[in-house]
Amino acid sequence: MANMSLKKLPMPEQDPVERSRNFKEVAMGYTAEMAIEEAGRCLQCKNPKCVSGCPVNIHIPEFIAKVAEGDFAAAYEIISDTNALPAVSGRVCPQETQCEALCVRGIKGEPVAIGRLERFVADWYREHVNAMPKKPETNGHKVAVVGSGPAGLTCASDLAKMGYQVSLFEAFHVAGGVLVYGIPEFRLPKAIVANEVEKLKALGVDVETNTVVGKTTSIDELFEEGYEAVFVGSGAGLPMFMGIPGESLVGVYSANEYLTRINLMKAYESGHDTPIKHCKSVAVVGGGNVAMDAARCARRLGAEVHVVYRRSEAEMPARLEEVHHAKEEGIQFDLLTNPVEILGEGGKVVGMKCIRMELGEPDASGRRRPVPVEGSEFVLDVDAVIMSLGTSPNPLIRSTTPGLDTNKKGCLIVADDGVTTTREGVFAGGDAVTGAATVILAMGAGKKGAEQIHAYLSK
């Protein structure tokens, strides 16, 4: 009999005060009993709208039906048929605006907790089975994948399963892209990403780290080495700044730099000699998920943290869950506030001058434009500022690859299929094409990239 509860089964979490002092995962996951109970809320619709809301088209009702039966291994097989990274997407995918937004249970209550169930299944499989895939028979074709973030990992996985000889090139010393340098341990444990990389290697993918395509090698050289197609999934890691006085002071970080030092260089562990300033009070400028990640990391390093955002909370692009967790952890939100100058003494940050804002008429994005309130300036007493204003693709690849066109924002231009670039044999997806977006959208682009490369090389 279906579970007709109007509410999702809550996810167990660490106590807010306790977790604000550690980098352990916040959400602790469902037990088997909890997963079966929540799966019972699914009505098994004949025309499931939830599937159309998933960028990688997971067969959602089918996997949930297996969870309800307690057949978690079968549920994993169904998910992994279309999703190469279920433990990742189950944690960081914004299900509330995608699959769960279309769940019919959400009409008169809360939708089925699809993301929590996906995470449970992936975790159960890793903890109880964790079988490495077998390497398929090769089809004789070589493909290069640039970037080992969600788009690159997905594209490489799908191509390898089709028998392609895939080499995955990563600029950093660890594979995983934004999954390891951008997303904190308390949201996505690095061991989970490492396990997915090991599965890639088992499929026969050659993972080459410390390789900066556009510098240590080029796309032209990859073709000369026998690669017949290239997928560019290099992301968007070039940070943006406001252009206000004081941004060159010691103690001003981009969110990318700050998170990379913490996540990939493990600045939060005492045994790692990573240069990062442990501050008393930090201002994080921005209102997206990256801003929440940076703010929550700074809080865990012992700082009083202010999120400074020029619009109201209703306009914040961050996930509601992330904002909720940040508030629980004691982070202060200075809304309708905008920095105008970063103050310094002796070359170091000692404060940030701000001005109050009010919302005027909607701008091109549809959100009401923030307008300064005359005479409302004040100084925020901080000793570090983290700028989280968005990112754009690094120009390195486009500047070293003839025939690869970009738009005015530096994003690679692609055809109507979403992945075919203006250079013969070169495909691209994820943030390198769209600008900064979500992990699951990048995964969807990686899948599409693999499909188009297969079609291209099958001609």
mmCIF file of N, CA, C and O in Angstrom, residues 263-339:
data_model
loop_
_atom_site.group_PDB
_atom_site.id
_atom_site.type_symbol
_atom_site.label_atom_id
_atom_site.label_comp_id
_atom_site.label_asym_id
_atom_site.label_seq_id
_atom_site.Cartn_x
_atom_site.Cartn_y
_atom_site.Cartn_z
ATOM 1 N N ASN A 263 39.512 22.922 -0.248
ATOM 2 C CA ASN A 263 39.049 21.599 -0.664
ATOM 3 C C ASN A 263 40.142 20.725 -1.246
ATOM 4 O O ASN A 263 40.281 19.551 -0.878
ATOM 5 N N LEU A 264 40.893 21.264 -2.197
ATOM 6 C CA LEU A 264 41.894 20.455 -2.892
ATOM 7 C C LEU A 264 43.239 20.459 -2.180
ATOM 8 O O LEU A 264 43.941 19.456 -2.148
ATOM 9 N N MET A 265 43.581 21.599 -1.557
ATOM 10 C CA MET A 265 44.858 21.713 -0.864
ATOM 11 C C MET A 265 44.718 21.479 0.643
ATOM 12 O O MET A 265 45.677 21.589 1.393
ATOM 13 N N LYS A 266 43.485 21.168 1.070
ATOM 14 C CA LYS A 266 43.177 20.735 2.439
ATOM 15 C C LYS A 266 43.670 21.706 3.518
ATOM 16 O O LYS A 266 44.279 21.303 4.515
ATOM 17 N N ALA A 267 43.354 22.979 3.310
ATOM 18 C CA ALA A 267 43.767 23.991 4.286
ATOM 19 C C ALA A 267 43.095 23.788 5.634
ATOM 20 O O ALA A 267 43.560 24.314 6.646
ATOM 21 N N TYR A 268 41.989 23.042 5.665
ATOM 22 C CA TYR A 268 41.278 22.840 6.928
ATOM 23 C C TYR A 268 41.951 21.789 7.809
ATOM 24 O O TYR A 268 41.583 21.629 8.975
ATOM 25 N N GLU A 269 42.929 21.064 7.272
ATOM 26 C CA GLU A 269 43.637 20.060 8.061
ATOM 27 C C GLU A 269 44.957 20.632 8.557
ATOM 28 O O GLU A 269 45.715 21.216 7.786
ATOM 29 N N SER A 270 45.234 20.446 9.831
ATOM 30 C CA SER A 270 46.418 21.052 10.440
ATOM 31 C C SER A 270 47.723 20.536 9.842
ATOM 32 O O SER A 270 48.742 21.208 9.874
ATOM 33 N N GLY A 271 47.707 19.350 9.274
ATOM 34 C CA GLY A 271 48.933 18.765 8.731
ATOM 35 C C GLY A 271 49.328 19.284 7.365
ATOM 36 O O GLY A 271 50.377 18.913 6.839
ATOM 37 N N HIS A 272 48.486 20.137 6.753
ATOM 38 C CA HIS A 272 48.783 20.635 5.416
ATOM 39 C C HIS A 272 49.217 22.099 5.481
ATOM 40 O O HIS A 272 48.519 22.938 6.034
ATOM 41 N N ASP A 273 50.371 22.369 4.889
ATOM 42 C CA ASP A 273 50.933 23.720 4.915
ATOM 43 C C ASP A 273 50.391 24.521 3.722
ATOM 44 O O ASP A 273 51.106 24.862 2.791
ATOM 45 N N THR A 274 49.087 24.793 3.766
ATOM 46 C CA THR A 274 48.425 25.516 2.677
ATOM 47 C C THR A 274 48.267 26.983 3.064
ATOM 48 O O THR A 274 47.713 27.276 4.120
ATOM 49 N N PRO A 275 48.743 27.897 2.215
ATOM 50 C CA PRO A 275 48.616 29.325 2.563
ATOM 51 C C PRO A 275 47.175 29.801 2.498
ATOM 52 O O PRO A 275 46.588 29.907 1.425
ATOM 53 N N ILE A 276 46.603 30.063 3.653
ATOM 54 C CA ILE A 276 45.272 30.639 3.726
ATOM 55 C C ILE A 276 45.168 31.401 5.044
ATOM 56 O O ILE A 276 45.744 30.985 6.061
ATOM 57 N N LYS A 277 44.477 32.508 5.009
ATOM 58 C CA LYS A 277 44.372 33.349 6.193
ATOM 59 C C LYS A 277 43.214 32.881 7.067
ATOM 60 O O LYS A 277 42.079 32.780 6.615
ATOM 61 N N HIS A 278 43.499 32.560 8.314
ATOM 62 C CA HIS A 278 42.447 32.218 9.266
ATOM 63 C C HIS A 278 41.979 33.530 9.906
ATOM 64 O O HIS A 278 42.736 34.188 10.615
ATOM 65 N N CYS A 279 40.765 33.891 9.618
ATOM 66 C CA CYS A 279 40.279 35.240 9.918
ATOM 67 C C CYS A 279 39.311 35.273 11.098
ATOM 68 O O CYS A 279 38.698 34.271 11.447
ATOM 69 N N LYS A 280 39.164 36.463 11.659
ATOM 70 C CA LYS A 280 38.182 36.669 12.718
ATOM 71 C C LYS A 280 36.799 36.944 12.131
ATOM 72 O O LYS A 280 35.793 36.484 12.652
ATOM 73 N N SER A 281 36.763 37.720 11.044
ATOM 74 C CA SER A 281 35.486 38.096 10.447
ATOM 75 C C SER A 281 35.636 38.175 8.933
ATOM 76 O O SER A 281 36.550 38.831 8.432
ATOM 77 N N VAL A 282 34.740 37.499 8.219
ATOM 78 C CA VAL A 282 34.832 37.381 6.761
ATOM 79 C C VAL A 282 33.546 37.872 6.112
ATOM 80 O O VAL A 282 32.444 37.570 6.590
ATOM 81 N N ALA A 283 33.693 38.608 5.015
ATOM 82 C CA ALA A 283 32.545 38.982 4.186
ATOM 83 C C ALA A 283 32.600 38.180 2.899
ATOM 84 O O ALA A 283 33.628 38.165 2.217
ATOM 85 N N VAL A 284 31.515 37.498 2.585
ATOM 86 C CA VAL A 284 31.398 36.781 1.320
ATOM 87 C C VAL A 284 30.403 37.548 0.462
ATOM 88 O O VAL A 284 29.237 37.696 0.833
ATOM 89 N N VAL A 285 30.863 38.042 -0.676
ATOM 90 C CA VAL A 285 30.028 38.878 -1.538
ATOM 91 C C VAL A 285 29.408 38.013 -2.635
ATOM 92 O O VAL A 285 30.114 37.451 -3.474
ATOM 93 N N GLY A 286 28.080 37.884 -2.622
ATOM 94 C CA GLY A 286 27.381 37.074 -3.606
ATOM 95 C C GLY A 286 26.269 36.277 -2.948
ATOM 96 O O GLY A 286 26.219 36.162 -1.721
ATOM 97 N N GLY A 287 25.370 35.718 -3.766
ATOM 98 C CA GLY A 287 24.222 35.007 -3.209
ATOM 99 C C GLY A 287 23.954 33.654 -3.823
ATOM 100 O O GLY A 287 22.864 33.109 -3.663
ATOM 101 N N GLY A 288 24.940 33.079 -4.519
ATOM 102 C CA GLY A 288 24.758 31.782 -5.150
ATOM 103 C C GLY A 288 25.252 30.631 -4.294
ATOM 104 O O GLY A 288 25.695 30.818 -3.155
ATOM 105 N N ASN A 289 25.202 29.425 -4.854
ATOM 106 C CA ASN A 289 25.652 28.240 -4.123
ATOM 107 C C ASN A 289 27.127 28.309 -3.763
ATOM 108 O O ASN A 289 27.543 27.846 -2.703
ATOM 109 N N VAL A 290 27.939 28.880 -4.667
ATOM 110 C CA VAL A 290 29.378 28.998 -4.393
ATOM 111 C C VAL A 290 29.610 29.934 -3.216
ATOM 112 O O VAL A 290 30.483 29.686 -2.362
ATOM 113 N N ALA A 291 28.820 30.997 -3.130
ATOM 114 C CA ALA A 291 28.931 31.909 -1.993
ATOM 115 C C ALA A 291 28.592 31.190 -0.694
ATOM 116 O O ALA A 291 29.256 31.379 0.333
ATOM 117 N N MET A 292 27.551 30.334 -0.721
ATOM 118 C CA MET A 292 27.183 29.574 0.477
ATOM 119 C C MET A 292 28.312 28.618 0.862
ATOM 120 O O MET A 292 28.637 28.464 2.049
ATOM 121 N N ASP A 293 28.926 27.972 -0.134
ATOM 122 C CA ASP A 293 30.032 27.046 0.148
ATOM 123 C C ASP A 293 31.202 27.778 0.796
ATOM 124 O O ASP A 293 31.784 27.315 1.786
ATOM 125 N N ALA A 294 31.559 28.949 0.235
ATOM 126 C CA ALA A 294 32.681 29.718 0.778
ATOM 127 C C ALA A 294 32.367 30.205 2.190
ATOM 128 O O ALA A 294 33.219 30.132 3.098
ATOM 129 N N ALA A 295 31.145 30.691 2.399
ATOM 130 C CA ALA A 295 30.752 31.192 3.717
ATOM 131 C C ALA A 295 30.787 30.087 4.759
ATOM 132 O O ALA A 295 31.282 30.279 5.883
ATOM 133 N N ARG A 296 30.289 28.922 4.414
ATOM 134 C CA ARG A 296 30.228 27.811 5.370
ATOM 135 C C ARG A 296 31.619 27.248 5.651
ATOM 136 O O ARG A 296 31.885 26.772 6.763
ATOM 137 N N CYS A 297 32.518 27.326 4.671
ATOM 138 C CA CYS A 297 33.910 26.921 4.920
ATOM 139 C C CYS A 297 34.582 27.902 5.875
ATOM 140 O O CYS A 297 35.269 27.493 6.824
ATOM 141 N N ALA A 298 34.394 29.190 5.627
ATOM 142 C CA ALA A 298 34.994 30.205 6.503
ATOM 143 C C ALA A 298 34.490 30.058 7.928
ATOM 144 O O ALA A 298 35.248 30.221 8.898
ATOM 145 N N ARG A 299 33.218 29.740 8.079
ATOM 146 C CA ARG A 299 32.636 29.527 9.399
ATOM 147 C C ARG A 299 33.319 28.361 10.100
ATOM 148 O O ARG A 299 33.612 28.422 11.298
ATOM 149 N N ARG A 300 33.590 27.310 9.361
ATOM 150 C CA ARG A 300 34.233 26.130 9.945
ATOM 151 C C ARG A 300 35.695 26.380 10.302
ATOM 152 O O ARG A 300 36.262 25.651 11.109
ATOM 153 N N LEU A 301 36.291 27.405 9.700
ATOM 154 C CA LEU A 301 37.654 27.793 10.061
ATOM 155 C C LEU A 301 37.669 28.787 11.214
ATOM 156 O O LEU A 301 38.714 29.328 11.558
ATOM 157 N N GLY A 302 36.491 29.037 11.812
ATOM 158 C CA GLY A 302 36.422 29.825 13.034
ATOM 159 C C GLY A 302 36.025 31.275 12.888
ATOM 160 O O GLY A 302 36.014 32.019 13.880
ATOM 161 N N ALA A 303 35.671 31.706 11.680
ATOM 162 C CA ALA A 303 35.359 33.119 11.477
ATOM 163 C C ALA A 303 33.893 33.432 11.731
ATOM 164 O O ALA A 303 33.019 32.579 11.591
ATOM 165 N N GLU A 304 33.638 34.680 12.108
ATOM 166 C CA GLU A 304 32.281 35.229 12.026
ATOM 167 C C GLU A 304 32.076 35.572 10.556
ATOM 168 O O GLU A 304 32.932 36.201 9.936
ATOM 169 N N VAL A 305 30.964 35.164 9.986
ATOM 170 C CA VAL A 305 30.801 35.296 8.532
ATOM 171 C C VAL A 305 29.563 36.105 8.179
ATOM 172 O O VAL A 305 28.479 35.895 8.741
ATOM 173 N N HIS A 306 29.751 37.039 7.235
ATOM 174 C CA HIS A 306 28.656 37.839 6.693
ATOM 175 C C HIS A 306 28.511 37.516 5.202
ATOM 176 O O HIS A 306 29.491 37.594 4.456
ATOM 177 N N VAL A 307 27.314 37.142 4.768
ATOM 178 C CA VAL A 307 27.016 37.044 3.347
ATOM 179 C C VAL A 307 26.426 38.375 2.924
ATOM 180 O O VAL A 307 25.382 38.798 3.441
ATOM 181 N N VAL A 308 27.096 39.043 2.003
ATOM 182 C CA VAL A 308 26.684 40.372 1.550
ATOM 183 C C VAL A 308 26.093 40.235 0.151
ATOM 184 O O VAL A 308 26.795 39.840 -0.797
ATOM 185 N N TYR A 309 24.815 40.545 0.027
ATOM 186 C CA TYR A 309 24.111 40.359 -1.240
ATOM 187 C C TYR A 309 23.262 41.577 -1.537
ATOM 188 O O TYR A 309 22.552 42.090 -0.661
ATOM 189 N N ARG A 310 23.308 42.047 -2.770
ATOM 190 C CA ARG A 310 22.688 43.335 -3.096
ATOM 191 C C ARG A 310 21.186 43.270 -3.315
ATOM 192 O O ARG A 310 20.534 44.308 -3.414
ATOM 193 N N ARG A 311 20.647 42.074 -3.417
ATOM 194 C CA ARG A 311 19.197 41.929 -3.554
ATOM 195 C C ARG A 311 18.626 41.323 -2.261
ATOM 196 O O ARG A 311 19.338 41.123 -1.287
ATOM 197 N N SER A 312 17.331 40.993 -2.288
ATOM 198 C CA SER A 312 16.702 40.386 -1.117
ATOM 199 C C SER A 312 16.879 38.878 -1.149
ATOM 200 O O SER A 312 17.337 38.296 -2.143
ATOM 201 N N GLU A 313 16.496 38.212 -0.073
ATOM 202 C CA GLU A 313 16.640 36.759 -0.003
ATOM 203 C C GLU A 313 15.819 36.053 -1.076
ATOM 204 O O GLU A 313 16.221 35.010 -1.601
ATOM 205 N N ALA A 314 14.685 36.618 -1.440
ATOM 206 C CA ALA A 314 13.823 36.004 -2.452
ATOM 207 C C ALA A 314 14.517 35.921 -3.808
ATOM 208 O O ALA A 314 14.196 35.041 -4.621
ATOM 209 N N GLU A 315 15.468 36.820 -4.067
ATOM 210 C CA GLU A 315 16.177 36.819 -5.357
ATOM 211 C C GLU A 315 17.467 36.006 -5.329
ATOM 212 O O GLU A 315 18.140 35.869 -6.350
ATOM 213 N N MET A 316 17.848 35.478 -4.189
ATOM 214 C CA MET A 316 19.111 34.739 -4.105
ATOM 215 C C MET A 316 19.053 33.480 -4.969
ATOM 216 O O MET A 316 18.115 32.698 -4.878
ATOM 217 N N PRO A 317 20.073 33.251 -5.810
ATOM 218 C CA PRO A 317 20.070 32.061 -6.669
ATOM 219 C C PRO A 317 20.482 30.771 -5.958
ATOM 220 O O PRO A 317 20.332 29.682 -6.523
ATOM 221 N N ALA A 318 20.997 30.858 -4.753
ATOM 222 C CA ALA A 318 21.424 29.656 -4.019
ATOM 223 C C ALA A 318 20.230 28.764 -3.699
ATOM 224 O O ALA A 318 19.095 29.234 -3.562
ATOM 225 N N ARG A 319 20.500 27.480 -3.572
ATOM 226 C CA ARG A 319 19.451 26.533 -3.189
ATOM 227 C C ARG A 319 18.920 26.891 -1.801
ATOM 228 O O ARG A 319 19.680 27.295 -0.904
ATOM 229 N N LEU A 320 17.627 26.733 -1.614
ATOM 230 C CA LEU A 320 17.012 27.038 -0.321
ATOM 231 C C LEU A 320 17.657 26.217 0.795
ATOM 232 O O LEU A 320 17.846 26.701 1.909
ATOM 233 N N GLU A 321 17.993 24.976 0.484
ATOM 234 C CA GLU A 321 18.607 24.099 1.477
ATOM 235 C C GLU A 321 19.947 24.648 1.946
ATOM 236 O O GLU A 321 20.263 24.597 3.144
ATOM 237 N N GLU A 322 20.735 25.190 1.006
ATOM 238 C CA GLU A 322 22.050 25.718 1.365
ATOM 239 C C GLU A 322 21.925 26.980 2.217
ATOM 240 O O GLU A 322 22.687 27.185 3.163
ATOM 241 N N VAL A 323 20.970 27.834 1.869
ATOM 242 C CA VAL A 323 20.736 29.042 2.663
ATOM 243 C C VAL A 323 20.275 28.662 4.071
ATOM 244 O O VAL A 323 20.738 29.224 5.072
ATOM 245 N N HIS A 324 19.368 27.705 4.144
ATOM 246 C CA HIS A 324 18.855 27.226 5.433
ATOM 247 C C HIS A 324 19.985 26.682 6.300
ATOM 248 O O HIS A 324 20.092 27.023 7.494
ATOM 249 N N HIS A 325 20.845 25.855 5.707
ATOM 250 C CA HIS A 325 21.967 25.292 6.467
ATOM 251 C C HIS A 325 22.926 26.383 6.935
ATOM 252 O O HIS A 325 23.437 26.340 8.057
ATOM 253 N N ALA A 326 23.175 27.373 6.061
ATOM 254 C CA ALA A 326 24.083 28.464 6.436
ATOM 255 C C ALA A 326 23.540 29.244 7.627
ATOM 256 O O ALA A 326 24.282 29.569 8.560
ATOM 257 N N LYS A 327 22.252 29.525 7.605
ATOM 258 C CA LYS A 327 21.648 30.244 8.732
ATOM 259 C C LYS A 327 21.737 29.432 10.014
ATOM 260 O O LYS A 327 22.045 29.968 11.095
ATOM 261 N N GLU A 328 21.464 28.132 9.911
ATOM 262 C CA GLU A 328 21.557 27.265 11.091
ATOM 263 C C GLU A 328 22.954 27.286 11.690
ATOM 264 O O GLU A 328 23.114 27.150 12.909
ATOM 265 N N GLU A 329 23.951 27.445 10.839
ATOM 266 C CA GLU A 329 25.341 27.401 11.293
ATOM 267 C C GLU A 329 25.845 28.756 11.799
ATOM 268 O O GLU A 329 27.027 28.893 12.121
ATOM 269 N N GLY A 330 24.953 29.742 11.874
ATOM 270 C CA GLY A 330 25.315 31.020 12.476
ATOM 271 C C GLY A 330 25.849 32.061 11.518
ATOM 272 O O GLY A 330 26.400 33.086 11.952
ATOM 273 N N ILE A 331 25.682 31.854 10.233
ATOM 274 C CA ILE A 331 26.149 32.830 9.247
ATOM 275 C C ILE A 331 25.131 33.966 9.134
ATOM 276 O O ILE A 331 23.928 33.732 9.072
ATOM 277 N N GLN A 332 25.641 35.195 9.134
ATOM 278 C CA GLN A 332 24.779 36.374 9.068
ATOM 279 C C GLN A 332 24.563 36.812 7.623
ATOM 280 O O GLN A 332 25.496 36.773 6.816
ATOM 281 N N PHE A 333 23.351 37.225 7.299
ATOM 282 C CA PHE A 333 23.028 37.659 5.946
ATOM 283 C C PHE A 333 22.770 39.168 5.939
ATOM 284 O O PHE A 333 21.827 39.651 6.568
ATOM 285 N N ASP A 334 23.641 39.898 5.253
ATOM 286 C CA ASP A 334 23.470 41.332 5.063
ATOM 287 C C ASP A 334 22.872 41.533 3.669
ATOM 288 O O ASP A 334 23.607 41.669 2.673
ATOM 289 N N LEU A 335 21.543 41.522 3.612
ATOM 290 C CA LEU A 335 20.840 41.608 2.345
ATOM 291 C C LEU A 335 20.590 43.055 1.954
ATOM 292 O O LEU A 335 20.698 43.968 2.778
ATOM 293 N N LEU A 336 20.273 43.264 0.660
ATOM 294 C CA LEU A 336 20.100 44.619 0.134
ATOM 295 C C LEU A 336 21.277 45.503 0.534
ATOM 296 O O LEU A 336 21.140 46.637 0.984
ATOM 297 N N THR A 337 22.462 44.925 0.346
ATOM 298 C CA THR A 337 23.714 45.589 0.721
ATOM 299 C C THR A 337 24.736 45.360 -0.388
ATOM 300 O O THR A 337 24.847 44.248 -0.920
ATOM 301 N N ASN A 338 25.495 46.385 -0.723
ATOM 302 C CA ASN A 338 26.476 46.259 -1.793
ATOM 303 C C ASN A 338 27.803 46.902 -1.388
ATOM 304 O O ASN A 338 27.802 48.014 -0.851
ATOM 305 N N PRO A 339 28.933 46.224 -1.614
ATOM 306 C CA PRO A 339 30.237 46.824 -1.299
ATOM 307 C C PRO A 339 30.560 47.959 -2.268
ATOM 308 O O PRO A 339 30.219 47.890 -3.455
#
